[in-house]
Every structure is written in structure tokens, then in C-alpha cells.
CSV table of C-alpha atoms and ligand atoms in Angstrom, one decimal:
chain,number,residue,atom,x,y,z
A,19,MET,CA,129.1,93.5,131.6
A,20,ASN,CA,128.3,95.5,128.5
A,21,THR,CA,126.1,95.0,125.5
A,22,ASP,CA,128.8,93.3,123.4
A,23,TYR,CA,129.2,90.8,126.2
A,24,TYR,CA,125.5,89.9,125.9
A,25,LYS,CA,125.6,89.8,122.1
A,26,ALA,CA,128.3,87.1,122.5
A,27,ILE,CA,126.1,85.3,124.9
A,28,ARG,CA,123.2,85.5,122.4
A,29,LYS,CA,125.4,83.9,119.7
A,30,GLY,CA,126.4,81.1,122.1
A,31,LEU,CA,122.7,80.4,122.8
A,32,HIS,CA,122.1,80.5,119.1
A,33,GLN,CA,124.8,77.9,118.4
A,34,ASN,CA,123.4,75.7,121.1
A,35,ALA,CA,119.7,75.8,119.9
A,36,GLU,CA,117.6,73.2,121.7
A,37,LEU,CA,114.0,72.1,121.1
A,38,SER,CA,111.1,72.8,123.5
A,39,GLY,CA,111.5,70.5,126.5
A,40,GLN,CA,115.1,69.8,125.8
A,41,GLU,CA,116.7,73.1,126.9
A,42,VAL,CA,119.4,71.5,129.1
A,43,LYS,CA,122.5,73.3,128.0
A,44,THR,CA,120.6,76.5,127.3
A,45,ALA,CA,119.5,76.5,131.0
A,46,LEU,CA,123.1,75.8,132.1
A,47,ILE,CA,124.4,78.8,130.1
A,48,ILE,CA,121.7,81.0,131.7
A,49,VAL,CA,122.4,79.8,135.2
A,50,LYS,CA,126.2,80.3,134.7
A,51,GLU,CA,125.6,83.9,133.7
A,52,LEU,CA,123.1,84.6,136.4
A,53,GLU,CA,125.5,83.4,139.1
A,54,LYS,CA,127.9,86.2,138.1
A,55,LEU,CA,125.1,88.7,138.9
A,56,ASN,CA,124.3,87.7,142.5
A,57,PRO,CA,120.5,87.4,142.4
A,58,THR,CA,118.9,86.6,145.8
A,59,CYS,CA,118.1,83.1,144.5
A,60,ILE,CA,118.1,81.0,141.4
A,61,PHE,CA,115.6,78.1,140.9
A,62,THR,CA,116.2,75.6,138.1
A,63,LYS,CA,113.9,73.0,136.4
A,64,VAL,CA,110.9,75.2,136.8
A,65,GLY,CA,108.3,74.0,134.3
A,66,GLY,CA,110.7,71.6,132.5
A,67,HIS,CA,114.1,73.3,132.0
A,68,GLY,CA,112.9,76.8,133.0
A,69,VAL,CA,115.0,79.0,135.3
A,70,LEU,CA,113.9,81.6,137.8
A,71,ALA,CA,116.1,84.3,139.2
A,72,VAL,CA,114.9,86.6,142.0
A,73,PHE,CA,116.3,90.0,143.1
A,74,ASP,CA,114.6,90.5,146.4
A,75,SER,CA,114.7,93.7,148.5
A,76,ASN,CA,113.3,91.8,151.5
A,77,ILE,CA,111.0,94.7,152.0
A,78,PRO,CA,107.3,94.2,151.1
A,79,GLY,CA,106.3,95.8,147.8
A,80,ARG,CA,105.3,95.0,144.3
A,81,ASN,CA,106.6,91.7,142.8
A,82,ILE,CA,107.2,92.2,139.1
A,83,LEU,CA,107.9,89.3,136.8
A,84,PHE,CA,109.7,89.5,133.4
A,85,ARG,CA,109.6,86.5,131.1
A,86,ALA,CA,111.9,85.5,128.3
A,87,ASP,CA,111.3,82.3,126.3
A,88,ILE,CA,114.4,80.2,125.7
A,89,ASP,CA,113.5,77.3,123.3
A,90,ALA,CA,114.4,76.8,119.6
A,91,LEU,CA,112.5,75.3,116.7
A,92,PRO,CA,112.7,72.2,114.5
A,93,ILE,CA,113.8,74.3,111.5
A,94,MET,CA,116.9,73.8,109.4
A,95,GLU,CA,118.9,77.0,109.5
A,96,SER,CA,119.8,78.5,106.1
A,97,ASN,CA,122.2,81.1,107.4
A,98,ALA,CA,125.9,80.4,107.0
A,99,PHE,CA,127.3,82.8,109.7
A,100,GLU,CA,130.0,81.5,112.1
A,101,TYR,CA,127.6,81.1,115.1
A,102,LYS,CA,125.0,79.0,113.2
A,103,SER,CA,123.3,76.3,115.1
A,104,LEU,CA,125.4,73.2,115.8
A,105,ASN,CA,122.3,71.1,116.3
A,106,TYR,CA,121.2,69.6,113.0
A,107,GLY,CA,117.7,70.7,112.0
A,108,VAL,CA,117.2,72.8,115.1
A,109,SER,CA,117.6,76.6,115.2
A,110,HIS,CA,116.6,79.8,116.9
A,111,LYS,CA,114.1,81.1,114.3
A,112,CYS,CA,111.8,83.0,116.7
A,113,GLY,CA,114.6,85.0,118.4
A,114,HIS,CA,114.3,83.3,121.8
A,115,ASP,CA,118.1,83.3,122.0
A,116,GLY,CA,117.8,87.1,121.8
A,117,HIS,CA,115.0,87.3,124.4
A,118,ALA,CA,117.0,85.2,126.8
A,119,ALA,CA,120.2,87.3,126.3
A,120,SER,CA,118.2,90.5,126.8
A,121,LEU,CA,116.8,89.3,130.0
A,122,LEU,CA,120.3,88.5,131.2
A,123,ARG,CA,121.3,92.0,130.2
A,124,PHE,CA,118.4,93.3,132.3
A,125,ALA,CA,119.7,91.0,135.2
A,126,SER,CA,123.1,92.7,134.9
A,127,TYR,CA,121.3,96.1,135.3
A,128,LEU,CA,119.4,94.8,138.3
A,129,SER,CA,122.5,93.5,140.0
A,130,LEU,CA,123.7,97.1,140.1
A,131,ASN,CA,120.3,98.6,140.7
A,132,ARG,CA,118.6,96.3,143.1
A,133,PRO,CA,115.0,96.8,144.0
A,134,GLN,CA,114.3,99.1,147.0
A,135,GLN,CA,111.0,97.2,147.7
A,136,GLY,CA,109.3,94.1,146.5
A,137,LYS,CA,111.0,91.6,144.2
A,138,VAL,CA,112.0,91.4,140.6
A,139,ILE,CA,111.5,87.9,139.2
A,140,LEU,CA,113.2,86.9,136.0
A,141,PHE,CA,111.7,83.9,134.3
A,142,PHE,CA,113.6,82.1,131.6
A,143,GLN,CA,110.8,80.0,130.3
A,144,ALA,CA,111.3,76.7,128.5
A,145,ALA,CA,108.9,75.1,126.0
A,146,GLU,CA,107.1,78.2,124.7
A,147,GLU,CA,106.7,77.0,121.2
A,148,THR,CA,104.7,73.9,122.2
A,149,GLY,CA,102.6,75.9,124.7
A,150,GLN,CA,103.7,73.8,127.6
A,151,GLY,CA,106.3,75.8,129.6
A,152,ALA,CA,104.3,78.6,131.1
A,153,PHE,CA,101.5,76.2,132.2
A,154,ALA,CA,104.0,73.8,133.7
A,155,ALA,CA,105.9,76.5,135.6
A,156,MET,CA,102.6,77.7,137.1
A,157,GLN,CA,102.1,74.3,138.7
A,158,ASP,CA,105.5,74.6,140.5
A,159,GLN,CA,105.2,75.7,144.1
A,160,ARG,CA,108.4,77.7,143.9
A,161,PHE,CA,106.8,79.8,141.2
A,162,LEU,CA,103.5,80.2,143.1
A,163,ASP,CA,105.4,81.2,146.3
A,164,LEU,CA,106.9,84.2,144.5
A,165,LYS,CA,103.3,85.6,144.0
A,166,PRO,CA,103.9,88.0,141.1
A,167,ASP,CA,101.7,91.0,141.1
A,168,TYR,CA,102.4,92.0,137.5
A,169,VAL,CA,103.9,89.9,134.6
A,170,PHE,CA,105.6,91.3,131.5
A,171,ALA,CA,107.2,90.0,128.4
A,172,TRP,CA,108.2,91.2,124.9
A,173,HIS,CA,108.6,89.6,121.6
A,174,ASN,CA,110.6,90.8,118.6
A,175,ILE,CA,108.4,91.4,115.5
A,176,PRO,CA,109.8,91.6,112.0
A,177,SER,CA,108.1,93.9,109.5
A,178,TYR,CA,108.0,96.7,112.1
A,179,PRO,CA,110.8,99.3,112.2
A,180,LEU,CA,113.8,98.2,114.3
A,181,GLY,CA,113.2,99.2,118.0
A,182,GLN,CA,109.7,100.4,117.5
A,183,VAL,CA,107.4,99.4,120.4
A,184,VAL,CA,104.2,97.6,119.3
A,185,MET,CA,101.5,97.8,121.9
A,186,LYS,CA,97.9,96.9,122.2
A,187,GLY,CA,95.4,96.7,125.1
A,188,GLU,CA,93.1,93.7,125.7
A,189,GLU,CA,93.7,90.8,123.2
A,190,PHE,CA,97.3,91.0,121.9
A,191,SER,CA,97.7,87.6,120.3
A,192,ALA,CA,95.3,84.8,119.3
A,193,ALA,CA,94.3,81.7,121.1
A,194,SER,CA,95.2,78.5,119.2
A,195,LYS,CA,94.7,74.8,119.6
A,196,GLY,CA,95.7,71.7,117.7
A,197,LEU,CA,93.1,69.0,117.1
A,198,ILE,CA,94.0,65.5,116.1
A,199,ILE,CA,91.2,63.6,114.5
A,200,ASN,CA,91.4,59.8,113.9
A,201,LEU,CA,88.8,58.1,111.7
A,202,LYS,CA,88.2,54.4,112.0
A,203,GLY,CA,86.6,52.2,109.4
A,204,LYS,CA,87.6,48.7,108.3
A,205,SER,CA,90.3,47.8,105.9
A,206,SER,CA,89.8,45.2,103.1
A,207,HIS,CA,91.5,43.8,100.1
A,208,ALA,CA,92.0,46.5,97.4
A,209,SER,CA,90.1,44.2,95.0
A,210,GLU,CA,87.1,44.2,97.3
A,211,PRO,CA,86.6,47.7,98.6
A,212,HIS,CA,82.9,47.0,99.1
A,213,LYS,CA,83.8,44.6,101.9
A,214,GLY,CA,85.5,47.3,103.9
A,215,ILE,CA,84.8,50.8,105.1
A,216,SER,CA,87.3,53.3,103.7
A,217,PRO,CA,87.5,56.7,105.4
A,218,ALA,CA,88.7,58.3,102.0
A,219,LEU,CA,85.5,60.0,101.2
A,220,ALA,CA,84.9,61.3,104.7
A,221,LEU,CA,88.5,62.6,104.8
A,222,SER,CA,88.0,64.6,101.6
A,223,ARG,CA,84.6,65.9,102.7
A,224,LEU,CA,86.0,67.0,106.1
A,225,ILE,CA,88.9,68.8,104.3
A,226,ARG,CA,86.4,70.6,102.1
A,227,GLU,CA,84.1,71.5,104.9
A,228,PHE,CA,86.9,72.8,107.1
A,229,SER,CA,88.5,74.7,104.3
A,230,THR,CA,85.3,76.7,103.6
A,231,ILE,CA,85.0,78.2,107.0
A,232,ASN,CA,87.9,80.6,106.4
A,233,SER,CA,86.2,82.2,103.4
A,234,ALA,CA,82.8,82.6,105.1
A,235,PRO,CA,83.0,82.4,108.9
A,236,LYS,CA,79.5,82.7,110.2
A,237,GLY,CA,78.3,83.2,113.8
A,238,PHE,CA,81.7,84.4,115.2
A,239,SER,CA,82.3,87.7,117.0
A,240,ASP,CA,85.8,88.2,115.7
A,241,PHE,CA,88.6,86.6,113.7
A,242,VAL,CA,88.8,82.8,113.4
A,243,LEU,CA,91.1,80.7,111.3
A,244,LEU,CA,91.2,76.9,110.7
A,245,THR,CA,94.3,75.5,109.1
A,246,ILE,CA,94.6,71.9,108.0
A,247,ILE,CA,98.2,71.0,108.9
A,248,HIS,CA,98.3,67.3,108.2
A,249,ALA,CA,96.3,64.4,106.6
A,250,LYS,CA,97.0,60.7,106.3
A,251,LEU,CA,94.9,57.9,104.7
A,252,GLY,CA,95.8,54.3,105.4
A,253,GLU,CA,99.3,53.0,104.5
A,254,VAL,CA,101.2,52.8,101.3
A,255,ALA,CA,100.0,49.3,100.4
A,256,PHE,CA,98.6,48.9,96.9
A,257,GLY,CA,96.8,45.7,97.9
A,258,THR,CA,94.8,47.3,100.7
A,259,ASN,CA,91.7,49.4,100.8
A,260,PRO,CA,92.4,51.7,103.8
A,261,GLY,CA,90.6,51.4,107.1
A,262,ASP,CA,91.8,54.5,109.0
A,263,ALA,CA,92.8,58.1,108.5
A,264,THR,CA,94.2,61.0,110.5
A,265,LEU,CA,93.5,64.7,110.1
A,266,MET,CA,95.2,67.4,112.1
A,267,LEU,CA,94.0,71.0,112.3
A,268,THR,CA,95.1,74.2,114.0
A,269,LEU,CA,92.3,76.5,115.2
A,270,ARG,CA,92.8,80.2,115.9
A,271,SER,CA,90.6,82.9,117.3
A,272,PHE,CA,91.0,86.3,119.0
A,273,LYS,CA,88.2,85.6,121.4
A,274,GLN,CA,88.0,82.6,123.7
A,275,GLU,CA,84.3,82.1,123.1
A,276,ASP,CA,84.9,81.9,119.3
A,277,MET,CA,87.5,79.2,120.0
A,278,THR,CA,84.7,77.2,121.7
A,279,LYS,CA,82.3,77.8,118.8
A,280,LEU,CA,85.0,76.8,116.2
A,281,GLU,CA,85.7,73.6,118.0
A,282,GLU,CA,81.9,72.9,118.2
A,283,PHE,CA,81.7,73.5,114.4
A,284,VAL,CA,84.5,70.9,113.8
A,285,LYS,CA,82.9,68.4,116.1
A,286,SER,CA,79.4,68.7,114.6
A,287,LYS,CA,80.7,68.3,111.1
A,288,LEU,CA,82.8,65.3,112.2
A,289,LYS,CA,79.7,63.7,113.8
A,290,GLU,CA,77.5,64.4,110.8
A,291,ILE,CA,80.0,63.1,108.2
A,292,CYS,CA,81.2,60.1,110.2
A,293,THR,CA,77.6,59.0,110.8
A,294,GLU,CA,76.9,59.2,107.1
A,295,GLU,CA,80.1,57.3,106.2
A,296,LYS,CA,79.6,54.7,109.0
A,297,LEU,CA,83.0,55.5,110.6
A,298,SER,CA,83.9,55.8,114.3
A,299,TYR,CA,86.3,58.6,115.3
A,300,THR,CA,88.2,60.2,118.2
A,301,VAL,CA,89.3,63.8,118.7
A,302,SER,CA,92.2,64.9,121.0
A,303,GLN,CA,93.8,68.3,121.5
A,304,THR,CA,97.4,69.5,121.7
A,305,GLU,CA,99.4,72.7,121.9
A,306,VAL,CA,96.7,74.7,123.5
A,307,PHE,CA,97.5,78.5,123.8
A,308,PRO,CA,95.1,80.9,125.5
A,309,VAL,CA,94.6,84.4,124.2
A,310,THR,CA,97.3,86.8,125.5
A,311,TYR,CA,95.3,89.4,127.2
A,312,ASN,CA,96.9,92.8,128.0
A,313,ASP,CA,95.6,94.7,130.9
A,314,PRO,CA,94.3,97.9,129.3
A,315,GLU,CA,95.0,100.2,132.3
A,316,LEU,CA,98.7,99.1,132.5
A,317,VAL,CA,99.0,99.4,128.7
A,318,ASN,CA,97.7,103.0,128.9
A,319,LEU,CA,100.2,103.9,131.6
A,320,PHE,CA,103.1,102.4,129.6
A,321,GLU,CA,101.9,104.1,126.4
A,322,ASP,CA,101.9,107.5,128.2
A,323,GLN,CA,105.3,107.0,129.6
A,324,LEU,CA,106.8,106.0,126.2
A,325,LYS,CA,105.1,109.0,124.5
A,326,GLU,CA,106.5,111.3,127.2
A,327,LYS,CA,110.0,109.9,126.5
A,328,GLY,CA,109.6,110.2,122.8
A,329,VAL,CA,110.0,106.5,122.2
A,330,ASP,CA,108.9,105.3,118.7
A,331,LEU,CA,105.6,103.6,119.4
A,332,ILE,CA,102.7,102.1,117.5
A,333,MET,CA,99.4,100.9,118.9
A,334,ALA,CA,98.3,97.8,116.9
A,335,GLU,CA,94.6,97.9,115.8
A,336,GLU,CA,94.2,94.2,115.6
A,337,PRO,CA,95.6,91.4,117.7
A,338,PHE,CA,98.3,89.3,116.1
A,339,PRO,CA,97.2,86.0,114.6
A,340,TRP,CA,100.0,84.0,116.2
A,341,SER,CA,99.8,82.6,119.7
A,342,GLU,CA,102.0,83.0,122.8
A,343,ASP,CA,101.9,80.9,125.9
A,344,PHE,CA,102.5,84.0,127.9
A,345,GLY,CA,98.7,84.1,127.7
A,346,CYS,CA,98.8,81.4,130.4
A,347,LEU,CA,100.5,84.0,132.7
A,348,THR,CA,98.1,86.9,131.7
A,349,SER,CA,95.1,84.6,132.4
A,350,LYS,CA,96.1,84.6,136.1
A,351,HIS,CA,98.1,87.8,136.5
A,352,LYS,CA,97.8,91.4,135.4
A,353,GLY,CA,100.4,92.4,132.9
A,354,PHE,CA,101.1,92.7,129.2
A,355,LEU,CA,103.1,91.4,126.3
A,356,PHE,CA,104.5,94.0,123.9
A,357,GLY,CA,106.4,93.8,120.6
A,358,ILE,CA,109.6,95.4,119.6
A,359,GLY,CA,110.1,95.8,115.8
A,360,ALA,CA,112.9,93.7,114.4
A,361,GLY,CA,113.2,95.8,111.2
A,362,THR,CA,110.9,96.3,108.2
A,363,GLN,CA,113.0,94.2,105.9
A,364,HIS,CA,113.9,91.5,108.5
A,365,PRO,CA,113.2,87.9,107.7
A,366,GLU,CA,109.9,86.7,109.3
A,367,LEU,CA,109.7,84.6,112.5
A,368,HIS,CA,110.1,80.8,111.9
A,369,HIS,CA,111.6,81.4,108.4
A,370,PRO,CA,114.9,79.5,107.9
A,371,ASP,CA,116.9,82.7,107.3
A,372,TYR,CA,115.7,84.5,110.3
A,373,ASP,CA,118.2,85.7,112.9
A,374,PHE,CA,117.6,87.8,116.0
A,375,PRO,CA,118.8,91.4,115.5
A,376,ASP,CA,121.4,92.1,118.2
A,377,GLU,CA,120.6,95.8,118.5
A,378,LEU,CA,117.4,94.8,120.3
A,379,ILE,CA,119.3,93.5,123.3
A,380,GLU,CA,120.1,97.1,124.5
A,381,VAL,CA,116.8,98.5,123.2
A,382,SER,CA,114.7,95.9,125.0
A,383,CYS,CA,116.7,96.3,128.2
A,384,HIS,CA,115.8,100.0,128.2
A,385,ARG,CA,112.1,99.1,127.7
A,386,MET,CA,112.3,96.6,130.6
A,387,ILE,CA,113.9,99.3,132.8
A,388,ASP,CA,111.0,101.6,131.7
A,389,VAL,CA,108.4,99.0,132.7
A,390,TYR,CA,110.1,98.3,136.0
A,391,GLY,CA,110.5,102.0,136.8
A,392,LEU,CA,106.8,102.5,136.1
A,393,PHE,CA,105.2,99.5,137.8
A,394,GLY,CA,107.8,98.4,140.3
A,395,ASN,CA,106.7,100.9,142.9
A,396,LEU,CA,103.2,101.5,141.8
A,397,ASP,CA,100.6,101.5,144.6
B,22,ZN,ZN1,107.9,81.1,117.6
B,23,ZN,ZN1,108.6,83.3,119.8
């Protein structure tokens, strides 16, 4: 099966874009393709709709895992090409269709170049965008039994030259966490606001406090970012003075300890303002992504190999501000996530006109072969 074949598979996955946690047909397409390539075994429904394929030499050695994410986003596609998403309001705007097709392409290489020792584990991971898929898979005994020694993944990155490898040791992408804050007062008639407890003032004070942290972050060791993503006060009812409010935030940091500090800052402001405004409150968290931590030693070895081969490579100076739930895997296993440039003029990730550049299927397959050649037999 050649590259054109996998470009067509990519377009099929693109048409069939499915949200995190709903990747039923996507998983079926992947399994159907894997079955043509005779892996030693295929496991389905791993961490939701994830799929694992194993090429096992049956001889002890390194177990190397490669991950591709497979889920799409709740974004309305603005492209008009013939393979545009058939699912209304859902589309592949992070290129996970391309990551999955590339891993299938790599599977086709492995089916002809089977490991001489150890195993190669291909993990088609569901629900990356919501930060749930990697964690869920890591609770599955079938996943744990494979005992990966090293874990690797790559992500396409617009604004870098097409095919350029983007590497970094230690922190590669940020930790992030969603916080949902509910404020509770007491509603009253709009003509008698003094008889109720409206959270309106507290809501505006909190928004102001949380907005200022970005301009002058104090007491943190590295980058932190707090984004207010949603706010709601009462209901649309002109006769009612509101009694509750909701505020949602996304917190980001490069260091795990700064995430803890940022969360403490939010909670202390919340306590202070709610006490003053006589409100009760609850805080819950969602979509928690750890920092993706790249093993510096493995990164150095890969960097040397790419330089030797004359592969276009850039070492990023700062971690990326977005998050990846591959960080769940690197929190338990040695490995790294690397970027491959999607083109300097390419639409950005999560933009409605983004589409995965098909040239990267072959390029990324070569890089995965490089990684496997370097670490598959490393003692
Ligand atoms: Zn994404
Ligand atoms: Zn992505």
C-alpha cells in the first residue's frame, strides 16, 4: 500500500469526523485497515474507542509505543473540498485524521519490516481533545500488559516549514485545566433587589481579578495563563434579580507547581470575594492535561540522528502553550512528543479552514521509522 492509498484513507477519516468519545466509525475504519496488515493482535475499545495494534517479535526486547490521536472537534468546516466533513458542525481541525493515516502508513511499513526483538505497539487514541483518552487507556489491563518501555508521538504544527521537525527536551507543551465555578446567592423580585443576594458584583470582580493575573503574574517560576472562557448570570427574566452565576476558566502553565499555585490564587480570590459578597460557591475541574515532558536524553539522541541525516530540524526554545494528553503517557513512561511543520502559511490548528497537509503522511512515516530504528533496539 503506497502513500496515495493512505492519502485516500485520510480523506475518508476526514469525511467521517467524529467528536471525542464518539469515534465509532473512525475506529472501524482503522481496524479494517490494520487487519490487512497482519499485526500480531488488535485490541479495540481501549480507553473509549481507542485501538491498539501490536507487532510482536515474540523475542524479549524493547517495547516501543507510537501514538496517533483520532478524534475531531466541534468546529464547522469552512472548506468546500469534495472530502469535507459529512458530520454537521464536526470536523478534523487538528489534523488527527492525518496522524491516524500516518500511523496506518507506518503499520504498513512494519507489516513488511517486522521487529526482530521486542514489540511495536501502535496506539490509535480516542478523546485527545478532551484530555480523557490517554488516561482512560492507561486504566485498561490490556494496555498495561503491553508494558511499553518508550512512548512516542508527533503533532503537525502550522507556522513551521512543511516537514521540519520541531523538538524540545523537558517540557514540550503546557499543562492545562478547566475550572467551573458556581456562585450561589438568592434570587428576588427585580423590583426588590435588596431582598435577594445577587452574584452580579462578585462575578464582575472575579473577572477583573482573574484578568489582571496575565498582565502581571507574580510568584510563578515560568509561564502561566488564565483564560476566562464562559460566564453566565441568572436567567433572561426581566422580573428577576439573579441568584446564581457560573464562571469557567482555563488555566495553563509550563510547570506543574505553577499550575498548583495558579489554582490556589483562583481559590483564594474566590473565597475572599464570595465572603465579602455573602455568596456560597463550588469549584470543580474538567479537561485536565498534564505537562508533556520529553525525556532529554532520548531527545538528544534523536536530535543527533536527524542532524546526521541532514533532516530539517529546529529546537524550540520555549514549550508550546497548548496542551496534549500525551503528557499522561510521558508522566509514566520515557519518551517524547515532537512536532512536524505543516507549512509557514498553513491555517492554524482549530481554525475552520485548517486541513491536514497530506505530504506529511510520508514525511512522518520516515520520522517514525527513524525513531524506531534508533530506540527499538537500544540497550
Ligand atoms: Zn487540537
Ligand atoms: Zn491535536
